CSV table of C-alpha atoms in Angstrom, one decimal:
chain,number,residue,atom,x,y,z
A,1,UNK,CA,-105.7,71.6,26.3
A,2,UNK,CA,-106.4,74.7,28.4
A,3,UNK,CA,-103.1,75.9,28.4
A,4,UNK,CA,-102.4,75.6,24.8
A,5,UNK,CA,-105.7,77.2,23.9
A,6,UNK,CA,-105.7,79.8,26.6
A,7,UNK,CA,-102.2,80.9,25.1
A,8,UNK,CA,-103.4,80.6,21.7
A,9,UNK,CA,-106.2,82.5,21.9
A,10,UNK,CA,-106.5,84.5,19.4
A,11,UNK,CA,-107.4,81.3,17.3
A,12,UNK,CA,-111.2,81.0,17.2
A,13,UNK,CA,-112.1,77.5,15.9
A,14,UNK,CA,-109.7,74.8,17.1
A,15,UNK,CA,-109.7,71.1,15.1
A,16,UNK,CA,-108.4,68.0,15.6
A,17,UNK,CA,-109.3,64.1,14.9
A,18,UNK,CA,-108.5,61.2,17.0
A,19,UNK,CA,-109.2,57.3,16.3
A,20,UNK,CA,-112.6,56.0,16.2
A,21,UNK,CA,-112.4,53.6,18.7
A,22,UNK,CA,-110.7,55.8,21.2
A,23,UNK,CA,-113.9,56.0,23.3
A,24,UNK,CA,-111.8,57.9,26.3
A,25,UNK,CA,-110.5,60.7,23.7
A,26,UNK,CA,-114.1,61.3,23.0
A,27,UNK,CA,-115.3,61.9,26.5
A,28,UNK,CA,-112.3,64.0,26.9
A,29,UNK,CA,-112.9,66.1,24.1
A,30,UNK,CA,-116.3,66.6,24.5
A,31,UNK,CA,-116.2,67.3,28.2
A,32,UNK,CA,-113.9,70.6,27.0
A,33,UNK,CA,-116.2,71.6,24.8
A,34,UNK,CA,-115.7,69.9,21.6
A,35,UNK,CA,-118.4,68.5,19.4
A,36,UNK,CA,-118.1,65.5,16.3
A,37,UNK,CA,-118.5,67.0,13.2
A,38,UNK,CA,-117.2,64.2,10.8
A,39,UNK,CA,-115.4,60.9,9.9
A,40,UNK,CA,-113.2,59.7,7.7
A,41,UNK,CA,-111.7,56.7,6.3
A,42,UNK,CA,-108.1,57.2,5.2
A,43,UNK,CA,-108.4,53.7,3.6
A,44,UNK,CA,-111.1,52.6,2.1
A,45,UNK,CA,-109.7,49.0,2.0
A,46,UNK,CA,-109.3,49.3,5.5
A,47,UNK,CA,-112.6,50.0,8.7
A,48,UNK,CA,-110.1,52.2,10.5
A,49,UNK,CA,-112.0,55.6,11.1
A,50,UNK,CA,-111.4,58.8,12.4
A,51,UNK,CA,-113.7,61.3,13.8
A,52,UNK,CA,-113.1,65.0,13.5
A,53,UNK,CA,-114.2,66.8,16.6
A,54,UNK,CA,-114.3,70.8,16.7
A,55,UNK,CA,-114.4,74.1,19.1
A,56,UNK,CA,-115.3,77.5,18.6
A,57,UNK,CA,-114.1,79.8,21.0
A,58,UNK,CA,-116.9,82.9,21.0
A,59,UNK,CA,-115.6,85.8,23.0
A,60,UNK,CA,-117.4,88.4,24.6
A,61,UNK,CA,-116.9,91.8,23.3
């Protein structure tokens, strides 16, 4: 994830979603920085979730 957003880094607010029950992803994510800012339910027959997690990059000028 470092390398991809250190080469990318012009890019200031990086998104992605991952599987609600993916407990390690969260602790993953959030360690680098990432917070929760949603959910969704592709199927609203269905429970399966997603949760959106988020980054902004702030750099000092």
């Amino acid at each position: 994830m470092e390398l991809i957003e250190n080469e990318y880094s012009h890019v200031p607010v990086w998104n992605l979603v991952t599987p609600y029950k993916a407990y390690r992803n969260h602790h993953f994510y959030e360690k680098l920085g990432y917070r929760k800012v949603g959910e969704v339910q592709p199927n609203p027959d269905n429970d399966f979730k997603v949760f959106e997690y988020q980054k902004v990059l702030r750099k000092n000028t």
